[in-house]
PDB file of C-alpha atoms in Angstrom:
ATOM      1  CA  UNK A   1       0.018   0.017  -0.057  1.00 67.00           C
ATOM      2  CA  UNK A   2       2.760   2.556   0.926  1.00 70.00           C
ATOM      3  CA  UNK A   3       4.705   1.633  -2.313  1.00 65.00           C
ATOM      4  CA  UNK A   4       1.592   2.190  -4.441  1.00 69.00           C
ATOM      5  CA  UNK A   5       1.089   5.653  -2.778  1.00 73.00           C
ATOM      6  CA  UNK A   6       4.710   6.331  -3.182  1.00 67.00           C
ATOM      7  CA  UNK A   7       4.706   5.857  -6.880  1.00 67.00           C
ATOM      8  CA  UNK A   8       1.439   7.662  -7.371  1.00 72.00           C
ATOM      9  CA  UNK A   9       2.721  10.742  -5.613  1.00 71.00           C
ATOM     10  CA  UNK A  10       6.412  10.581  -6.793  1.00 71.00           C
ATOM     11  CA  UNK A  11       6.193   8.228  -9.794  1.00 80.00           C
ATOM     12  CA  UNK A  12       8.594   9.775 -12.306  1.00 86.00           C
ATOM     13  CA  UNK A  13      11.158  10.890  -9.452  1.00 87.00           C
ATOM     14  CA  UNK A  14      11.063   7.407  -7.826  1.00 86.00           C
ATOM     15  CA  UNK A  15      11.609   5.511 -11.277  1.00 89.00           C
ATOM     16  CA  UNK A  16      14.540   7.959 -11.936  1.00 92.00           C
ATOM     17  CA  UNK A  17      16.074   7.040  -8.511  1.00 92.00           C
ATOM     18  CA  UNK A  18      15.510   3.470  -9.281  1.00 92.00           C
ATOM     19  CA  UNK A  19      17.295   3.847 -12.704  1.00 93.00           C
ATOM     20  CA  UNK A  20      20.210   5.927 -11.229  1.00 94.00           C
ATOM     21  CA  UNK A  21      20.550   3.174  -8.434  1.00 93.00           C
ATOM     22  CA  UNK A  22      20.851   0.521 -11.048  1.00 91.00           C
ATOM     23  CA  UNK A  23      23.281   2.521 -12.951  1.00 92.00           C
ATOM     24  CA  UNK A  24      25.447   3.030  -9.958  1.00 92.00           C
ATOM     25  CA  UNK A  25      25.566  -0.574  -9.000  1.00 87.00           C
ATOM     26  CA  UNK A  26      25.861  -1.830 -12.323  1.00 86.00           C
ATOM     27  CA  UNK A  27      28.611   0.418 -13.764  1.00 89.00           C
ATOM     28  CA  UNK A  28      30.191   2.043 -10.538  1.00 84.00           C
ATOM     29  CA  UNK A  29      33.889   1.007  -9.763  1.00 77.00           C
ATOM     30  CA  UNK A  30      34.010   2.076  -6.201  1.00 75.00           C
ATOM     31  CA  UNK A  31      30.869   2.486  -3.916  1.00 77.00           C
ATOM     32  CA  UNK A  32      30.691   2.911  -0.179  1.00 71.00           C
ATOM     33  CA  UNK A  33      28.652   0.897   2.130  1.00 66.00           C
ATOM     34  CA  UNK A  34      25.920   3.572   2.630  1.00 72.00           C
ATOM     35  CA  UNK A  35      25.565   4.296  -1.007  1.00 82.00           C
ATOM     36  CA  UNK A  36      25.346   0.736  -1.863  1.00 79.00           C
ATOM     37  CA  UNK A  37      22.744   0.219   0.907  1.00 77.00           C
ATOM     38  CA  UNK A  38      20.666   3.124  -0.453  1.00 83.00           C
ATOM     39  CA  UNK A  39      20.901   1.897  -4.141  1.00 88.00           C
ATOM     40  CA  UNK A  40      20.098  -1.708  -3.243  1.00 84.00           C
ATOM     41  CA  UNK A  41      17.037  -0.373  -1.308  1.00 85.00           C
ATOM     42  CA  UNK A  42      15.846   1.615  -4.498  1.00 89.00           C
ATOM     43  CA  UNK A  43      16.621  -1.384  -6.675  1.00 89.00           C
ATOM     44  CA  UNK A  44      14.599  -3.622  -4.569  1.00 85.00           C
ATOM     45  CA  UNK A  45      11.827  -1.077  -4.564  1.00 86.00           C
ATOM     46  CA  UNK A  46      12.031  -1.081  -8.526  1.00 88.00           C
ATOM     47  CA  UNK A  47      11.781  -4.913  -8.493  1.00 86.00           C
ATOM     48  CA  UNK A  48       8.822  -5.014  -6.187  1.00 83.00           C
ATOM     49  CA  UNK A  49       7.030  -2.372  -8.373  1.00 83.00           C
ATOM     50  CA  UNK A  50       7.914  -4.637 -11.572  1.00 84.00           C
ATOM     51  CA  UNK A  51      10.066  -1.753 -12.997  1.00 86.00           C
ATOM     52  CA  UNK A  52      13.191  -3.931 -12.983  1.00 85.00           C
ATOM     53  CA  UNK A  53      13.237  -7.022 -15.130  1.00 83.00           C
ATOM     54  CA  UNK A  54      15.343  -9.984 -14.941  1.00 81.00           C
ATOM     55  CA  UNK A  55      16.110 -10.088 -11.249  1.00 79.00           C
ATOM     56  CA  UNK A  56      14.681 -12.374  -8.599  1.00 76.00           C
ATOM     57  CA  UNK A  57      14.039 -11.533  -4.978  1.00 72.00           C
ATOM     58  CA  UNK A  58      16.792 -14.005  -4.005  1.00 69.00           C
ATOM     59  CA  UNK A  59      19.369 -11.651  -5.643  1.00 68.00           C
ATOM     60  CA  UNK A  60      18.732  -9.225  -2.826  1.00 72.00           C
ATOM     61  CA  UNK A  61      19.554 -11.694  -0.100  1.00 82.00           C
ATOM     62  CA  UNK A  62      23.275 -12.030  -0.653  1.00 84.00           C
ATOM     63  CA  UNK A  63      25.852  -9.529   0.392  1.00 84.00           C
ATOM     64  CA  UNK A  64      29.025  -9.651  -1.707  1.00 85.00           C
ATOM     65  CA  UNK A  65      31.937  -8.000  -0.021  1.00 88.00           C
ATOM     66  CA  UNK A  66      34.528  -6.987  -2.599  1.00 84.00           C
ATOM     67  CA  UNK A  67      37.505  -7.141  -2.893  1.00 88.00           C
ATOM     68  CA  UNK A  68      39.517  -9.209  -0.332  1.00 94.00           C
ATOM     69  CA  UNK A  69      43.084  -9.078  -1.340  1.00 95.00           C
ATOM     70  CA  UNK A  70      45.637 -11.956  -0.642  1.00 97.00           C
ATOM     71  CA  UNK A  71      49.191 -10.585  -0.263  1.00 96.00           C
ATOM     72  CA  UNK A  72      52.393 -12.227  -1.147  1.00 97.00           C
ATOM     73  CA  UNK A  73      52.678 -13.273   2.731  1.00 97.00           C
ATOM     74  CA  UNK A  74      48.972 -14.543   2.703  1.00 97.00           C
ATOM     75  CA  UNK A  75      47.707 -11.868   4.811  1.00 97.00           C
ATOM     76  CA  UNK A  76      44.164 -10.795   3.822  1.00 97.00           C
ATOM     77  CA  UNK A  77      43.144  -7.153   3.449  1.00 95.00           C
ATOM     78  CA  UNK A  78      39.865  -5.505   2.281  1.00 93.00           C
ATOM     79  CA  UNK A  79      40.221  -3.090  -0.376  1.00 87.00           C
ATOM     80  CA  UNK A  80      43.880  -2.282   0.533  1.00 84.00           C
ATOM     81  CA  UNK A  81      42.618  -0.235   3.490  1.00 87.00           C
ATOM     82  CA  UNK A  82      41.358  -2.786   6.223  1.00 91.00           C
ATOM     83  CA  UNK A  83      43.686  -5.563   7.130  1.00 96.00           C
ATOM     84  CA  UNK A  84      41.650  -8.699   7.950  1.00 97.00           C
ATOM     85  CA  UNK A  85      44.418 -11.363   8.856  1.00 98.00           C
ATOM     86  CA  UNK A  86      48.008 -11.568   9.467  1.00 98.00           C
ATOM     87  CA  UNK A  87      50.278 -14.412  10.248  1.00 98.00           C
ATOM     88  CA  UNK A  88      47.243 -16.780  10.675  1.00 98.00           C
ATOM     89  CA  UNK A  89      45.336 -14.536  13.164  1.00 98.00           C
ATOM     90  CA  UNK A  90      42.216 -12.318  12.562  1.00 98.00           C
ATOM     91  CA  UNK A  91      43.177  -8.613  13.031  1.00 98.00           C
ATOM     92  CA  UNK A  92      40.159  -7.020  11.513  1.00 95.00           C
ATOM     93  CA  UNK A  93      38.942  -5.760  14.899  1.00 95.00           C
ATOM     94  CA  UNK A  94      41.848  -3.417  15.180  1.00 95.00           C
ATOM     95  CA  UNK A  95      40.633  -1.322  12.389  1.00 93.00           C
ATOM     96  CA  UNK A  96      37.030  -2.031  12.684  1.00 91.00           C
ATOM     97  CA  UNK A  97      35.920  -3.323  15.958  1.00 93.00           C
ATOM     98  CA  UNK A  98      32.328  -3.877  15.007  1.00 92.00           C
ATOM     99  CA  UNK A  99      32.803  -5.627  11.672  1.00 92.00           C
ATOM    100  CA  UNK A 100      31.821  -9.002  12.893  1.00 93.00           C
ATOM    101  CA  UNK A 101      28.704  -7.511  14.782  1.00 91.00           C
ATOM    102  CA  UNK A 102      27.824  -5.595  11.717  1.00 89.00           C
ATOM    103  CA  UNK A 103      27.898  -8.718   9.553  1.00 91.00           C
ATOM    104  CA  UNK A 104      26.033 -10.665  11.969  1.00 91.00           C
ATOM    105  CA  UNK A 105      23.439  -7.827  12.268  1.00 88.00           C
ATOM    106  CA  UNK A 106      23.122  -7.893   8.414  1.00 87.00           C
ATOM    107  CA  UNK A 107      22.613 -11.582   8.369  1.00 87.00           C
ATOM    108  CA  UNK A 108      19.973 -11.570  11.131  1.00 84.00           C
ATOM    109  CA  UNK A 109      17.761  -9.576   8.555  1.00 78.00           C
ATOM    110  CA  UNK A 110      16.892 -10.738   5.052  1.00 79.00           C
ATOM    111  CA  UNK A 111      20.447 -11.435   3.988  1.00 85.00           C
ATOM    112  CA  UNK A 112      20.874 -14.957   3.981  1.00 87.00           C
ATOM    113  CA  UNK A 113      24.458 -15.495   2.465  1.00 91.00           C
ATOM    114  CA  UNK A 114      27.631 -13.414   2.890  1.00 93.00           C
ATOM    115  CA  UNK A 115      30.087 -13.859   0.125  1.00 93.00           C
ATOM    116  CA  UNK A 116      33.646 -12.500   0.266  1.00 95.00           C
ATOM    117  CA  UNK A 117      35.069 -11.863  -3.235  1.00 93.00           C
ATOM    118  CA  UNK A 118      38.984 -12.427  -3.846  1.00 95.00           C
ATOM    119  CA  UNK A 119      40.567 -10.595  -6.641  1.00 88.00           C
ATOM    120  CA  UNK A 120      40.254  -7.879  -9.307  1.00 79.00           C
ATOM    121  CA  UNK A 121      42.276  -6.654 -12.184  1.00 76.00           C
ATOM    122  CA  UNK A 122      46.079  -6.136 -11.859  1.00 74.00           C
ATOM    123  CA  UNK A 123      46.190  -6.848  -8.227  1.00 83.00           C
ATOM    124  CA  UNK A 124      48.235  -9.980  -8.016  1.00 92.00           C
ATOM    125  CA  UNK A 125      46.011 -11.885  -5.606  1.00 95.00           C
ATOM    126  CA  UNK A 126      46.041 -14.998  -7.739  1.00 95.00           C
ATOM    127  CA  UNK A 127      49.806 -14.900  -8.416  1.00 96.00           C
ATOM    128  CA  UNK A 128      50.152 -14.786  -4.738  1.00 97.00           C
ATOM    129  CA  UNK A 129      47.877 -17.595  -4.249  1.00 98.00           C
ATOM    130  CA  UNK A 130      49.677 -19.693  -6.793  1.00 98.00           C
ATOM    131  CA  UNK A 131      53.179 -18.944  -5.277  1.00 98.00           C
ATOM    132  CA  UNK A 132      51.819 -19.689  -1.685  1.00 98.00           C
ATOM    133  CA  UNK A 133      50.116 -23.034  -2.986  1.00 98.00           C
ATOM    134  CA  UNK A 134      53.242 -23.932  -4.903  1.00 98.00           C
ATOM    135  CA  UNK A 135      55.610 -23.283  -1.999  1.00 98.00           C
ATOM    136  CA  UNK A 136      53.436 -24.358   1.128  1.00 98.00           C
ATOM    137  CA  UNK A 137      50.391 -26.234  -0.212  1.00 98.00           C
ATOM    138  CA  UNK A 138      47.074 -25.748   1.444  1.00 98.00           C
ATOM    139  CA  UNK A 139      47.358 -28.083   4.431  1.00 98.00           C
ATOM    140  CA  UNK A 140      46.818 -26.964   8.108  1.00 98.00           C
ATOM    141  CA  UNK A 141      50.471 -25.743   8.386  1.00 98.00           C
ATOM    142  CA  UNK A 142      50.130 -23.414   5.175  1.00 98.00           C
ATOM    143  CA  UNK A 143      49.641 -19.583   5.835  1.00 98.00           C
ATOM    144  CA  UNK A 144      46.636 -19.746   3.279  1.00 98.00           C
ATOM    145  CA  UNK A 145      44.831 -22.238   5.497  1.00 98.00           C
ATOM    146  CA  UNK A 146      45.703 -20.538   8.811  1.00 98.00           C
ATOM    147  CA  UNK A 147      44.498 -16.996   7.533  1.00 98.00           C
ATOM    148  CA  UNK A 148      41.379 -18.398   5.919  1.00 98.00           C
ATOM    149  CA  UNK A 149      40.622 -20.566   9.016  1.00 98.00           C
ATOM    150  CA  UNK A 150      41.172 -17.304  10.982  1.00 98.00           C
ATOM    151  CA  UNK A 151      38.566 -15.582   8.806  1.00 97.00           C
ATOM    152  CA  UNK A 152      36.164 -18.403   8.919  1.00 97.00           C
ATOM    153  CA  UNK A 153      36.350 -18.652  12.817  1.00 97.00           C
ATOM    154  CA  UNK A 154      35.925 -14.779  13.056  1.00 97.00           C
ATOM    155  CA  UNK A 155      33.258 -13.678  10.537  1.00 97.00           C
ATOM    156  CA  UNK A 156      29.999 -15.176   9.428  1.00 96.00           C
ATOM    157  CA  UNK A 157      31.126 -15.760   5.977  1.00 97.00           C
ATOM    158  CA  UNK A 158      29.264 -18.291   3.846  1.00 96.00           C
ATOM    159  CA  UNK A 159      31.182 -18.280   0.481  1.00 96.00           C
ATOM    160  CA  UNK A 160      34.266 -17.240  -1.385  1.00 97.00           C
ATOM    161  CA  UNK A 161      34.101 -15.887  -4.737  1.00 94.00           C
ATOM    162  CA  UNK A 162      37.340 -16.200  -6.878  1.00 94.00           C
ATOM    163  CA  UNK A 163      37.386 -13.217  -9.329  1.00 90.00           C
ATOM    164  CA  UNK A 164      40.395 -14.140 -11.061  1.00 90.00           C
ATOM    165  CA  UNK A 165      41.076 -11.570 -13.741  1.00 86.00           C
ATOM    166  CA  UNK A 166      44.754 -12.357 -14.824  1.00 85.00           C
ATOM    167  CA  UNK A 167      46.165 -15.637 -13.525  1.00 88.00           C
ATOM    168  CA  UNK A 168      44.072 -18.520 -14.563  1.00 90.00           C
ATOM    169  CA  UNK A 169      46.238 -21.219 -13.120  1.00 94.00           C
ATOM    170  CA  UNK A 170      43.740 -23.961 -12.673  1.00 94.00           C
ATOM    171  CA  UNK A 171      45.961 -26.314 -10.595  1.00 97.00           C
ATOM    172  CA  UNK A 172      46.521 -23.788  -7.710  1.00 97.00           C
ATOM    173  CA  UNK A 173      42.955 -22.473  -8.136  1.00 96.00           C
ATOM    174  CA  UNK A 174      41.357 -25.910  -7.583  1.00 96.00           C
ATOM    175  CA  UNK A 175      43.667 -26.728  -4.584  1.00 98.00           C
ATOM    176  CA  UNK A 176      42.787 -23.324  -3.064  1.00 98.00           C
ATOM    177  CA  UNK A 177      39.021 -23.912  -3.649  1.00 97.00           C
ATOM    178  CA  UNK A 178      39.142 -27.292  -2.125  1.00 98.00           C
ATOM    179  CA  UNK A 179      40.987 -26.085   0.939  1.00 98.00           C
ATOM    180  CA  UNK A 180      38.040 -23.317   1.264  1.00 98.00           C
ATOM    181  CA  UNK A 181      35.448 -26.025   0.848  1.00 98.00           C
ATOM    182  CA  UNK A 182      36.966 -27.977   3.486  1.00 98.00           C
ATOM    183  CA  UNK A 183      36.894 -24.747   5.872  1.00 98.00           C
ATOM    184  CA  UNK A 184      32.945 -24.898   5.195  1.00 97.00           C
ATOM    185  CA  UNK A 185      32.820 -22.204   2.447  1.00 97.00           C
ATOM    186  CA  UNK A 186      30.744 -22.475  -0.689  1.00 96.00           C
ATOM    187  CA  UNK A 187      33.069 -21.512  -3.478  1.00 97.00           C
ATOM    188  CA  UNK A 188      32.253 -19.733  -6.804  1.00 92.00           C
ATOM    189  CA  UNK A 189      34.812 -19.267  -9.518  1.00 88.00           C
ATOM    190  CA  UNK A 190      34.323 -16.287 -11.556  1.00 80.00           C
ATOM    191  CA  UNK A 191      37.277 -15.855 -14.122  1.00 73.00           C
ATOM    192  CA  UNK A 192      37.049 -12.678 -16.162  1.00 72.00           C
ATOM    193  CA  UNK A 193      38.911 -12.364 -19.586  1.00 70.00           C
ATOM    194  CA  UNK A 194      37.589  -9.111 -21.053  1.00 62.00           C
TER     195      UNK A 194
END
C-alpha cells in the first residue's frame, strides 16, 4: 500500500532514482557501504514495483563483499585499507571493531548469504595464491589455510568468490578452492577475460 502511494505521488522521481541506483550498482567502480545500501534499497523497490526485469528476489538476499586481497605473505586485506588477517590470526577488529557484529546484524535480517570476493584486475591476488600453494600447499600448516581458517572462525562468511582476472592457473585454483570448501565455505569461480 505504501509503495503504491509512493509511486502515485512521486512516480517519475522514484523511477528515476531506481534507474540511477541500477546504474551506480551496475557500472560504478567504487561504492561505499552507505551508497550501496541506498542503491540496493531503491533497486529492490523497483523490483517490487515490476520496474526492474530479469532479477529475482533471491538476488537481494546475498551480500557480496569485494574485494578481499591476498598479499604475497598470505595476509588478507579488504580493499587495501582494512587488514583482516596477518600471520594466521584475525586482526580486522583492530581497524573495525564492530565488523563482525555488523555482518551478523546484516545476516540476522533478510540477507541469507555473505560472500567475500577475492581478486580484481591487476592486483596480483591469484599470483600470490599460486606462489603460496606451490611453496606451502594448502594443508593446516600453510599460511593460506591459517589465514582463511582465522577468517572463517571470526566472521559469518558463507562463501568465497574467486574473481580471477589475470592468472588463470587451474591447478592452484582447484587446490585453493578445495581448501576453502574444507573450511566450510561455498566457492564460486568467476574468471574474467575481457
